[in-house]
Amino acid sequence: MNNLDLLTAITVFVLSVLVGVEVISKVPATLHTPLMSGSNSVHGIVVIGAMLIAAESHTLLGYVLAFVAMVFGAMNVVGGYVVTDRMLEMFKAKPRSDEKAEV
Amino acid sequence: MDTVSNAVHYVFLAAAVCFVLGLHLMNHPRTARRGNAISASGMAVAIAATVWLVAHEGTITTTGWLVLVSGGLVGAALGLYAAREVKMTAMPQLVSLFNAVGGGAAALIAVNDLLQADDPAALGARVSLPGALDIVIGAVTFSGSLIAAGKLQGVVSGAPVVFPGARLLNVALPLSFVAGTVWLVLSPDSLTALYGLVAVALLFGVTMVLPIGGADMPVVIALLNAFTGSAVAMAGFVLDETALIIAGMLVSSSGGILTKLMADAMNRSIANVVVGGFGTGDSAPAATGGAPAQVRSVSADDVAVQLAYASRVVFVPGYGLAAAQAQHELGDLAQLLTDHGVEVSYAIHPVAGRMPGHMNVLLAEANVPYPQLKEMDEVNPEFPQADVALVIGANDVTNPIARKPGNAISGMPILDVDKAKSVVVIKRSMGHGYAGIDNELYTNPKTGMFFTDAKKGLSELKAAVGEFVG
């Protein structure tokens, strides 16, 4: 595994918070539920961590924990993106005509 | 770092860019769906790259592969099923469930990493400190989110559950986190410290959420979302993966911002929500004294006439609408009025529904065009021009008493419904809202009370209006 030095890790950590605040504070209240569900799928990235621990496991307990982590992580990713898409599909400007609404 | 590992980490960087772009495109309903697709493709590529990395490193056993693939398939199937089947009114439960599994997975990663280390005793604070934090935050999120989901689903009582000593426990448990974390950092090979920390954190998640009342759920879900993000970022520190740190903190900031917005919309601090108080039912409803004030009761026909001859109507939907699943009836009534030439809009209070923005999703499901959905600050100046404000299942957020000092909701931002030319309230009874206080709007002379269930009432209105305009 690559050894990430602490300073770099903390730099990434702090900058990510700033980017997150900047990007997300502009989202209108109308989209707060899809935003939350969308960001929920982003933390499904944890499945990558679960894959990495599955690769390192070599005991029964390790396998069981990795399996549960895989189930949780995959559920988070797949469910999160699918439900967000389902929700966003419903947001339409003019449901009963094909014209393009507002500019 | 070898070539493959290098390449994989460039892919992770690209995925991180996709996540940021995806969230950025969420700032308009027209681009949001594309944003979600971009974010999803970033995720898919990152997962594929990880498979490549794992195969390339070659440390994985056959059983490991089996675990990885079967766990992934089972999880994906469960997630897909839940996402396809869930009703829009049940979205808060599902989001809460995804918070639980995300936090749980993050905690398991730290537990497994500490257990599988070749020489756990030699692990420095560089791994054990984020590991301990990951376990604490992840486990609290896991059990707390499950309780929150249970409350939303009605499996666990939505009313605040308070037991003797609960408050004391909620002070004692965080103190034991500090002790447990220090212990684990000093001796990363201590199984007692590891399991003890997991147990205490799981217990705290339960005792933290149980005393919080149903009305505070938008704050709680947003807060747990922020927790999950932090837990995932900590897992990133444990595994030396920047992708987890970036994605985790993006989520954490979004959760943090929403938590603050929701708390502000209720004029309360986040600490106040978590510690409990208003809306938790443990303070007795303020005694009003005096005779019950007079209210004017109206029928479906009365309201239909008002609506049909109005030029501007503002709908004010609240949780009662969602609880009655009446969003489709409201959408139909609005469409009927629009076709008749009435200008309609929807006034949405930030905490309407059970999670941030929930009401907008419910109305979108009923085919309401999003430009008609107006946020509080946008719609408040429009109330004086509205001929009729129709309040459906909203209570505290319309109570003018919030503008006066000295009551449970003083200072809470409200919708200025009382400024409309006339007001109709659809409500089942004169019951109180979560704050347990009388709503002055109901006794206002220009307010008519239409006592009925939201779904039934809106169907009747639709039929009555249909006769007038048809």
Coordinates of C-alpha atoms in Angstrom, one line a residue:
Chain A
M1 CA 0.0 0.0 0.0
N2 CA 1.3 3.4 -0.8
N3 CA 2.3 5.4 2.2
L4 CA 0.5 8.7 2.2
D5 CA 2.3 11.2 4.5
L6 CA 0.2 12.8 7.1
L7 CA 0.6 16.4 5.9
T8 CA -0.6 15.5 2.4
A9 CA -3.6 13.6 3.9
I10 CA -4.5 16.5 6.1
T11 CA -4.1 19.0 3.2
V12 CA -6.5 16.9 1.1
F13 CA -8.9 16.7 4.0
V14 CA -9.0 20.4 4.5
L15 CA -9.3 21.3 0.8
S16 CA -12.1 18.8 0.3
V17 CA -14.1 20.4 3.1
L18 CA -13.7 23.8 1.5
V19 CA -14.6 22.6 -2.0
G20 CA -17.6 20.8 -0.5
V21 CA -18.9 23.9 1.3
E22 CA -18.3 26.0 -1.8
V23 CA -20.1 23.7 -4.2
I24 CA -23.0 22.7 -2.0
S25 CA -24.0 26.0 -0.5
K26 CA -25.4 27.0 -3.9
V27 CA -27.8 24.1 -4.1
P28 CA -31.4 25.4 -3.9
A29 CA -33.8 24.0 -1.2
T30 CA -35.9 22.3 -3.9
L31 CA -33.0 19.9 -4.5
H32 CA -32.0 19.3 -0.9
T33 CA -33.4 15.7 -0.7
P34 CA -31.7 14.6 -4.0
L35 CA -28.5 16.4 -2.9
M36 CA -28.6 14.5 0.3
S37 CA -29.3 11.2 -1.4
G38 CA -26.7 12.0 -4.1
S39 CA -24.0 12.8 -1.5
N40 CA -25.1 9.6 0.3
S41 CA -24.1 7.6 -2.8
V42 CA -20.8 9.5 -2.9
H43 CA -19.9 8.1 0.6
G44 CA -20.5 4.7 -1.0
I45 CA -16.8 5.2 -2.0
V46 CA -16.4 3.2 1.3
V47 CA -16.9 0.1 -0.9
I48 CA -13.4 0.7 -2.2
G49 CA -12.1 0.5 1.3
A50 CA -14.1 -2.7 1.8
M51 CA -12.5 -4.2 -1.3
L52 CA -9.0 -3.3 0.0
I53 CA -9.7 -5.0 3.4
A54 CA -11.1 -8.0 1.6
A55 CA -7.8 -8.2 -0.2
E56 CA -5.8 -8.1 3.1
S57 CA -8.0 -10.5 5.1
H58 CA -6.6 -13.9 5.9
T59 CA -8.7 -15.1 9.0
L60 CA -12.3 -16.2 9.3
L61 CA -13.2 -13.1 11.3
G62 CA -11.4 -10.9 8.7
Y63 CA -13.5 -12.5 5.9
V64 CA -16.7 -12.1 7.8
L65 CA -16.1 -8.4 8.5
A66 CA -15.0 -7.8 4.9
F67 CA -18.1 -9.5 3.6
V68 CA -20.4 -7.4 5.8
A69 CA -18.5 -4.3 4.8
M70 CA -18.8 -5.2 1.1
V71 CA -22.6 -5.8 1.4
F72 CA -23.0 -2.4 3.2
G73 CA -20.8 -0.6 0.8
A74 CA -22.3 -2.0 -2.4
M75 CA -25.8 -1.4 -1.1
N76 CA -24.9 2.2 -0.4
V77 CA -23.4 2.8 -3.9
V78 CA -26.0 1.1 -6.0
G79 CA -29.1 2.0 -4.0
G80 CA -27.9 5.6 -3.6
Y81 CA -27.4 6.3 -7.2
V82 CA -30.5 4.5 -8.4
V83 CA -32.8 6.3 -6.0
T84 CA -31.3 9.7 -6.7
D85 CA -31.8 9.2 -10.4
R86 CA -35.4 8.1 -9.8
M87 CA -36.1 11.2 -7.8
L88 CA -34.4 13.6 -10.2
E89 CA -36.3 12.1 -13.1
M90 CA -39.5 13.5 -11.5
F91 CA -38.2 17.1 -11.5
K92 CA -39.6 18.6 -14.6
A93 CA -40.4 22.2 -15.6
K94 CA -43.6 21.6 -17.5
P95 CA -44.9 18.1 -17.2
R96 CA -47.8 18.4 -19.6
S97 CA -46.1 20.1 -22.6
D98 CA -42.8 19.6 -24.4
E99 CA -41.8 23.2 -24.5
K100 CA -38.7 24.2 -22.8
A101 CA -39.6 26.1 -19.6
E102 CA -37.9 29.2 -18.4
V103 CA -34.5 30.4 -19.4
Chain B
M1 CA 4.5 3.0 -5.9
D2 CA 4.5 0.9 -9.0
T3 CA 2.9 1.8 -12.4
V4 CA -0.4 0.1 -11.8
S5 CA -0.9 1.6 -8.4
N6 CA 0.0 4.9 -9.9
A7 CA -2.4 4.6 -12.7
V8 CA -5.2 3.5 -10.3
H9 CA -4.6 6.6 -8.2
Y10 CA -4.9 8.9 -11.2
V11 CA -8.2 7.2 -11.9
F12 CA -9.2 7.9 -8.2
L13 CA -8.4 11.6 -8.8
A14 CA -10.6 11.6 -11.9
A15 CA -13.4 10.0 -9.9
A16 CA -13.0 12.7 -7.3
V17 CA -13.4 15.3 -10.0
C18 CA -16.6 13.6 -11.1
F19 CA -18.0 13.7 -7.6
V20 CA -17.4 17.5 -7.3
L21 CA -18.8 18.1 -10.8
G22 CA -21.8 15.9 -10.0
L23 CA -22.5 17.8 -6.8
H24 CA -22.0 21.1 -8.6
L25 CA -24.6 20.2 -11.3
M26 CA -27.1 19.6 -8.5
N27 CA -27.6 23.3 -8.2
H28 CA -30.3 23.3 -10.9
P29 CA -33.1 20.8 -11.5
R30 CA -32.3 20.8 -15.2
T31 CA -28.7 19.7 -14.8
A32 CA -29.1 17.6 -11.6
R33 CA -29.8 14.3 -13.3
R34 CA -26.7 14.6 -15.5
G35 CA -24.7 15.5 -12.4
N36 CA -25.8 12.3 -10.7
A37 CA -24.9 10.3 -13.8
I38 CA -21.4 11.8 -13.9
S39 CA -20.9 11.1 -10.2
A40 CA -22.1 7.5 -10.7
S41 CA -19.8 6.9 -13.6
G42 CA -16.9 8.3 -11.6
M43 CA -17.8 5.8 -8.9
A44 CA -18.1 2.9 -11.4
V45 CA -14.6 3.6 -12.8
A46 CA -13.1 3.9 -9.4
I47 CA -14.5 0.5 -8.4
A48 CA -13.3 -1.1 -11.6
A49 CA -9.8 0.4 -11.0
T50 CA -9.8 -1.0 -7.4
V51 CA -10.6 -4.5 -8.8
W52 CA -7.5 -4.1 -11.1
L53 CA -5.4 -2.9 -8.2
V54 CA -6.4 -5.7 -5.9
A55 CA -5.8 -8.3 -8.7
H56 CA -2.4 -6.7 -9.5
E57 CA -1.2 -6.6 -5.9
G58 CA -1.9 -10.3 -5.7
T59 CA -2.2 -10.5 -1.9
I60 CA -5.8 -11.5 -2.1
T61 CA -6.7 -15.1 -1.4
T62 CA -9.3 -17.1 -3.3
T63 CA -11.7 -16.8 -0.3
G64 CA -11.0 -13.1 -0.4
W65 CA -12.2 -12.9 -4.0
L66 CA -15.2 -14.9 -3.1
V67 CA -16.0 -12.6 -0.2
L68 CA -15.5 -9.5 -2.4
V69 CA -17.6 -10.6 -5.3
S70 CA -20.4 -12.2 -3.3
G71 CA -20.6 -9.4 -0.8
G72 CA -20.7 -6.9 -3.6
L73 CA -23.5 -8.7 -5.5
V74 CA -25.6 -9.2 -2.4
G75 CA -25.2 -5.5 -1.4
A76 CA -25.9 -4.3 -5.0
A77 CA -29.1 -6.4 -5.2
L78 CA -30.4 -5.2 -1.8
G79 CA -29.6 -1.6 -2.8
L80 CA -31.3 -1.9 -6.1
Y81 CA -34.4 -3.5 -4.7
A82 CA -34.7 -0.8 -1.9
A83 CA -34.1 2.0 -4.4
R84 CA -36.7 0.8 -6.9
E85 CA -39.4 -0.1 -4.4
V86 CA -39.2 2.8 -1.9
K87 CA -42.1 5.2 -1.8
M88 CA -41.2 8.9 -2.0
T89 CA -42.8 9.5 1.4
A90 CA -40.3 6.9 2.7
M91 CA -37.2 8.6 1.3
P92 CA -36.0 9.8 4.7
Q93 CA -35.9 6.2 6.0
L94 CA -34.0 5.0 3.0
V95 CA -31.4 7.9 3.2
S96 CA -31.1 7.0 6.9
L97 CA -30.5 3.4 6.1
F98 CA -27.8 4.3 3.6
N99 CA -26.2 6.5 6.3
A100 CA -26.3 3.4 8.6
V101 CA -24.6 1.0 6.1
G102 CA -22.1 3.6 5.0
G103 CA -21.1 4.4 8.6
G104 CA -21.1 0.7 9.5
A105 CA -18.9 -0.2 6.6
A106 CA -16.4 2.5 7.5
A107 CA -16.3 1.3 11.1
L108 CA -15.7 -2.3 10.0
I109 CA -12.8 -1.2 7.8
A110 CA -11.0 0.3 10.8
V111 CA -11.8 -2.8 13.0
N112 CA -10.6 -5.1 10.3
D113 CA -7.5 -3.1 9.6
L114 CA -6.5 -3.1 13.3
L115 CA -7.2 -6.9 13.6
Q116 CA -5.4 -7.8 10.4
A117 CA -2.2 -5.8 11.0
D118 CA 0.9 -8.0 11.0
D119 CA 2.1 -6.4 14.3
P120 CA -0.8 -4.5 15.8
A121 CA 1.3 -3.4 18.8
A122 CA 3.7 -1.5 16.5
L123 CA 0.9 0.6 14.8
G124 CA 1.6 4.2 15.4
A125 CA -0.9 6.9 16.2
R126 CA -0.9 7.7 12.5
V127 CA -3.1 4.7 12.0
S128 CA -4.6 4.0 15.4
L129 CA -6.0 7.5 16.0
P130 CA -8.0 7.8 12.8
G131 CA -8.9 4.2 13.3
A132 CA -10.4 4.9 16.7
L133 CA -12.2 7.9 15.4
D134 CA -13.5 5.9 12.5
I135 CA -14.9 3.3 14.8
V136 CA -16.5 5.8 17.1
I137 CA -18.1 7.9 14.4
G138 CA -19.0 5.0 12.2
A139 CA -20.6 2.9 14.9
V140 CA -22.6 5.9 16.3
T141 CA -23.8 6.6 12.8
F142 CA -24.7 3.0 12.3
S143 CA -26.9 2.5 15.4
G144 CA -28.1 6.1 15.4
S145 CA -29.3 5.9 11.8
L146 CA -31.0 2.6 12.3
I147 CA -33.0 4.1 15.2
A148 CA -33.8 7.2 13.1
A149 CA -35.0 5.0 10.3
G150 CA -37.1 3.0 12.8
K151 CA -38.7 6.2 14.1
L152 CA -39.5 7.4 10.6
Q153 CA -40.9 4.1 9.7
G154 CA -42.9 3.9 12.9
V155 CA -41.2 0.8 14.1
V156 CA -39.6 2.7 16.9
S157 CA -41.8 5.3 18.7
G158 CA -41.6 8.6 17.0
A159 CA -42.2 10.3 20.3
P160 CA -39.1 11.1 22.3
V161 CA -38.1 8.1 24.4
V162 CA -36.7 9.4 27.7
F163 CA -35.6 7.1 30.5
P164 CA -34.2 8.0 33.9
G165 CA -30.5 8.8 33.6
A166 CA -30.6 9.2 29.8
R167 CA -29.1 12.6 30.0
L168 CA -26.4 11.4 32.4
L169 CA -25.6 8.5 30.1
N170 CA -25.3 10.9 27.1
V171 CA -22.6 12.8 29.0
A172 CA -20.9 9.7 30.4
L173 CA -20.7 7.9 27.0
P174 CA -18.7 10.6 25.1
L175 CA -16.3 10.7 28.1
S176 CA -15.7 6.9 27.7
F177 CA -15.0 7.6 23.9
V178 CA -12.2 9.8 24.9
A179 CA -10.9 7.2 27.4
G180 CA -11.4 4.3 24.9
T181 CA -9.7 6.2 22.1
V182 CA -6.7 7.1 24.2
W183 CA -6.4 3.4 25.3
L184 CA -6.6 2.1 21.7
V185 CA -4.0 4.6 20.5
L186 CA -1.7 3.6 23.3
S187 CA -2.2 -0.1 22.8
P188 CA -3.6 -0.8 19.3
D189 CA -3.3 -4.5 20.0
S190 CA -5.7 -4.5 22.9
L191 CA -8.9 -6.4 21.8
T192 CA -10.7 -5.2 25.0
A193 CA -10.1 -1.6 24.0
L194 CA -11.2 -2.3 20.4
Y195 CA -14.4 -4.1 21.2
G196 CA -15.2 -1.9 24.1
L197 CA -15.0 1.2 21.9
V198 CA -17.3 -0.5 19.3
A199 CA -19.9 -1.4 22.1
V200 CA -19.9 2.0 23.7
A201 CA -20.2 3.8 20.3
L202 CA -23.1 1.6 19.3
L203 CA -24.9 2.2 22.6
F204 CA -24.4 6.0 22.3
G205 CA -25.9 6.0 18.8
V206 CA -29.1 4.6 20.3
T207 CA -29.3 6.8 23.3
M208 CA -28.5 9.9 21.3
V209 CA -31.3 9.5 18.8
L210 CA -34.0 7.9 21.0
P211 CA -34.8 11.1 22.9
I212 CA -35.1 13.2 19.7
G213 CA -38.7 13.9 18.6
G214 CA -40.1 13.2 15.1
A215 CA -40.3 16.9 14.2
D216 CA -36.5 17.2 14.6
M217 CA -35.8 14.4 12.0
P218 CA -34.6 16.8 9.2
V219 CA -31.8 18.0 11.5
V220 CA -30.9 14.5 12.7
I221 CA -30.7 12.9 9.3
A222 CA -28.5 15.8 8.0
L223 CA -26.3 15.4 11.0
L224 CA -26.0 11.7 10.6
N225 CA -25.1 12.2 7.0
A226 CA -22.3 14.5 8.0
F227 CA -21.1 11.8 10.5
T228 CA -21.0 9.1 7.8
G229 CA -18.9 11.4 5.6
S230 CA -16.4 11.9 8.4
A231 CA -16.3 8.2 9.2
V232 CA -15.5 7.5 5.6
A233 CA -12.8 10.1 5.5
M234 CA -11.2 8.6 8.7
A235 CA -11.3 5.2 6.9
G236 CA -9.3 7.0 4.2
F237 CA -6.7 8.0 6.7
V238 CA -6.5 4.4 8.0
L239 CA -6.1 2.9 4.5
D240 CA -4.0 5.7 3.0
E241 CA -6.5 6.4 0.3
T242 CA -7.1 10.0 -0.7
A243 CA -10.2 9.0 -2.6
L244 CA -12.0 8.1 0.6
I245 CA -10.8 11.3 2.3
I246 CA -12.1 13.5 -0.5
A247 CA -15.4 11.8 -1.0
G248 CA -16.0 11.5 2.7
M249 CA -15.3 15.2 3.4
L250 CA -17.5 16.3 0.5
V251 CA -20.4 14.4 2.0
S252 CA -19.5 15.7 5.5
S253 CA -19.6 19.3 4.3
S254 CA -22.9 18.8 2.6
G255 CA -24.4 17.2 5.7
G256 CA -22.9 20.0 7.8
I257 CA -24.4 22.7 5.7
L258 CA -27.9 21.1 5.6
T259 CA -27.8 20.5 9.3
K260 CA -27.2 24.2 9.9
L261 CA -29.8 25.2 7.4
M262 CA -32.4 23.0 9.1
A263 CA -31.5 24.1 12.6
D264 CA -31.7 27.8 11.5
A265 CA -35.1 27.2 9.9
M266 CA -36.3 26.1 13.3
N267 CA -34.4 28.8 15.1
R268 CA -32.6 26.3 17.2
S269 CA -29.0 25.4 17.7
I270 CA -27.8 22.0 16.7
A271 CA -26.8 21.2 20.3
N272 CA -30.3 22.1 21.4
V273 CA -31.8 19.6 19.0
V274 CA -29.5 16.8 20.1
V275 CA -29.9 17.5 23.8
G276 CA -33.6 17.8 23.4
G277 CA -36.2 20.3 24.5
F278 CA -38.9 21.8 22.3
G279 CA -40.6 19.3 20.0
T280 CA -39.6 16.5 22.2
G281 CA -42.8 16.5 24.2
D282 CA -41.0 16.6 27.5
S283 CA -42.1 20.2 28.1
A284 CA -45.8 20.4 28.8
P285 CA -47.9 22.3 26.2
A286 CA -48.2 26.0 27.3
A287 CA -51.5 26.4 29.1
T288 CA -53.5 28.9 27.1
G289 CA -56.3 29.6 29.6
G290 CA -59.5 31.3 28.9
A291 CA -62.3 30.0 26.7
P292 CA -61.5 28.3 23.4
A293 CA -61.3 30.9 20.7
Q294 CA -63.9 30.9 17.9
V295 CA -63.0 29.4 14.6
R296 CA -65.0 29.6 11.4
S297 CA -65.7 26.2 9.8
V298 CA -66.1 26.0 6.1
S299 CA -67.3 23.4 3.6
A300 CA -65.8 22.1 0.4
D301 CA -68.2 24.1 -1.7
D302 CA -67.3 27.4 0.1
V303 CA -63.7 26.8 -0.5
A304 CA -64.2 25.8 -4.1
V305 CA -66.0 29.1 -4.9
Q306 CA -63.2 31.0 -3.3
L307 CA -60.6 29.1 -5.3
A308 CA -62.4 29.3 -8.6
Y309 CA -62.8 33.1 -8.4
A310 CA -59.3 33.8 -7.2
S311 CA -56.6 35.0 -9.5
R312 CA -53.7 34.0 -7.2
V313 CA -53.7 31.0 -5.0
V314 CA -50.7 29.9 -2.8
F315 CA -50.7 26.3 -1.4
V316 CA -48.9 25.7 1.9
P317 CA -48.2 22.0 2.2
G318 CA -46.9 20.5 5.4
Y319 CA -46.2 17.1 6.8
G320 CA -49.9 16.4 7.1
L321 CA -50.0 16.3 3.3
A322 CA -47.2 13.8 3.1
A323 CA -48.7 11.7 5.9
A324 CA -52.0 11.5 4.1
Q325 CA -50.2 10.7 0.8
A326 CA -52.3 13.5 -0.7
Q327 CA -49.6 15.1 -3.0
H328 CA -51.3 13.7 -6.1
E329 CA -54.7 15.1 -5.2
L330 CA -53.1 18.5 -4.6
G331 CA -51.2 18.3 -7.9
D332 CA -54.5 17.6 -9.7
L333 CA -56.4 20.4 -8.0
A334 CA -53.5 22.8 -8.9
Q335 CA -53.6 21.7 -12.5
L336 CA -57.4 22.2 -12.7
L337 CA -57.0 25.7 -11.3
T338 CA -54.1 26.5 -13.6
D339 CA -56.1 25.4 -16.6
H340 CA -58.9 27.7 -15.4
G341 CA -56.4 30.6 -15.5
V342 CA -55.7 30.8 -11.8
E343 CA -52.0 31.5 -10.9
V344 CA -50.9 28.9 -8.4
S345 CA -47.7 28.5 -6.5
Y346 CA -46.5 26.4 -3.5
A347 CA -44.9 27.9 -0.4
I348 CA -42.4 25.5 1.0
H349 CA -41.0 25.9 4.4
P350 CA -37.4 24.6 4.8
V351 CA -38.4 22.0 7.4
A352 CA -41.6 20.9 5.6
G353 CA -41.6 17.1 5.5
R354 CA -39.2 14.7 7.2
M355 CA -35.9 15.6 5.7
P356 CA -34.3 18.6 4.0
G357 CA -36.2 19.3 0.8
H358 CA -38.6 16.4 1.2
M359 CA -41.8 18.3 0.3
N360 CA -40.3 19.3 -3.1
V361 CA -39.7 15.6 -3.9
L362 CA -43.2 14.7 -3.0
L363 CA -44.7 17.4 -5.1
A364 CA -42.3 16.6 -8.0
E365 CA -43.7 13.1 -7.8
A366 CA -47.2 14.5 -8.3
N367 CA -46.0 16.2 -11.5
V368 CA -45.9 19.7 -10.0
P369 CA -43.6 21.8 -12.2
Y370 CA -40.6 22.9 -10.1
P371 CA -40.8 26.6 -11.1
Q372 CA -44.1 26.7 -9.0
L373 CA -42.3 25.5 -5.9
K374 CA -41.2 28.6 -4.0
E375 CA -38.8 28.9 -1.0
M376 CA -39.8 30.8 2.1
D377 CA -37.9 34.0 1.3
E378 CA -39.1 34.1 -2.2
V379 CA -42.8 33.5 -1.4
N380 CA -43.3 35.6 1.7
P381 CA -43.5 38.9 -0.1
E382 CA -46.1 37.4 -2.4
F383 CA -48.6 36.5 0.3
P384 CA -50.3 40.0 0.4
Q385 CA -51.2 39.6 -3.3
A386 CA -52.6 36.1 -2.9
D387 CA -56.4 35.9 -2.9
V388 CA -56.4 32.5 -1.1
A389 CA -53.7 30.8 0.9
L390 CA -54.6 27.1 1.2
V391 CA -52.8 25.5 4.1
I392 CA -52.7 21.7 4.0
G393 CA -51.4 19.9 7.1
A394 CA -48.9 22.6 8.1
N395 CA -49.2 24.1 11.6
D396 CA -46.3 25.6 13.5
V397 CA -44.6 27.0 10.4
T398 CA -47.6 29.2 9.8
N399 CA -48.2 30.4 13.3
P400 CA -47.9 34.2 13.6
I401 CA -47.1 33.9 17.3
A402 CA -43.5 33.1 16.2
R403 CA -43.1 36.8 15.6
K404 CA -43.9 37.6 19.2
P405 CA -41.4 36.9 22.0
G406 CA -41.9 34.6 24.9
N407 CA -43.2 31.3 23.4
A408 CA -41.8 28.0 22.3
I409 CA -41.4 29.1 18.6
S410 CA -40.5 32.7 19.1
G411 CA -38.1 33.8 16.4
M412 CA -38.7 30.8 14.2
P413 CA -38.9 31.9 10.5
I414 CA -42.5 31.3 9.4
L415 CA -44.5 31.6 6.2
D416 CA -46.5 34.8 6.2
V417 CA -49.8 33.0 5.5
D418 CA -51.8 35.4 7.7
K419 CA -51.0 38.2 5.2
A420 CA -53.0 36.6 2.4
K421 CA -56.4 38.1 1.6
S422 CA -58.1 35.0 2.8
V423 CA -56.9 31.8 4.3
V424 CA -58.3 28.2 4.3
V425 CA -56.8 25.6 6.5
I426 CA -57.4 21.9 5.8
K427 CA -56.8 20.0 9.1
R428 CA -58.3 17.1 10.8
S429 CA -58.9 18.7 14.1
M430 CA -57.9 21.6 16.2
G431 CA -55.0 19.6 17.6
H432 CA -51.7 21.2 18.3
G433 CA -48.5 21.0 16.2
Y434 CA -45.2 19.7 17.6
A435 CA -44.6 22.8 19.6
G436 CA -47.8 22.1 21.5
I437 CA -49.2 25.7 21.3
D438 CA -52.3 27.3 19.8
N439 CA -52.1 28.6 16.3
E440 CA -53.3 32.2 16.1
L441 CA -53.9 31.8 12.4
Y442 CA -56.9 29.6 13.0
T443 CA -58.8 32.2 15.0
N444 CA -58.0 35.0 12.6
P445 CA -61.4 36.3 11.2
K446 CA -60.2 35.8 7.6
T447 CA -59.4 32.1 8.1
G448 CA -61.8 29.3 7.3
M449 CA -61.2 25.9 8.8
F450 CA -62.0 22.9 6.6
F451 CA -61.9 20.0 9.0
T452 CA -61.2 16.8 7.1
D453 CA -58.4 14.4 6.1
A454 CA -56.0 16.0 3.5
K455 CA -56.6 13.4 0.9
K456 CA -60.4 13.3 1.2
G457 CA -60.6 17.1 1.5
L458 CA -58.5 17.7 -1.6
S459 CA -60.5 15.2 -3.7
E460 CA -63.7 16.9 -2.6
L461 CA -62.3 20.3 -3.5
K462 CA -61.2 19.0 -6.9
A463 CA -64.7 17.7 -7.6
A464 CA -66.4 20.9 -6.4
V465 CA -64.0 23.2 -8.3
G466 CA -64.5 21.0 -11.4
E467 CA -68.2 21.7 -11.3
F468 CA -67.7 25.4 -11.1
V469 CA -65.2 25.7 -13.9
G470 CA -66.3 22.7 -16.0

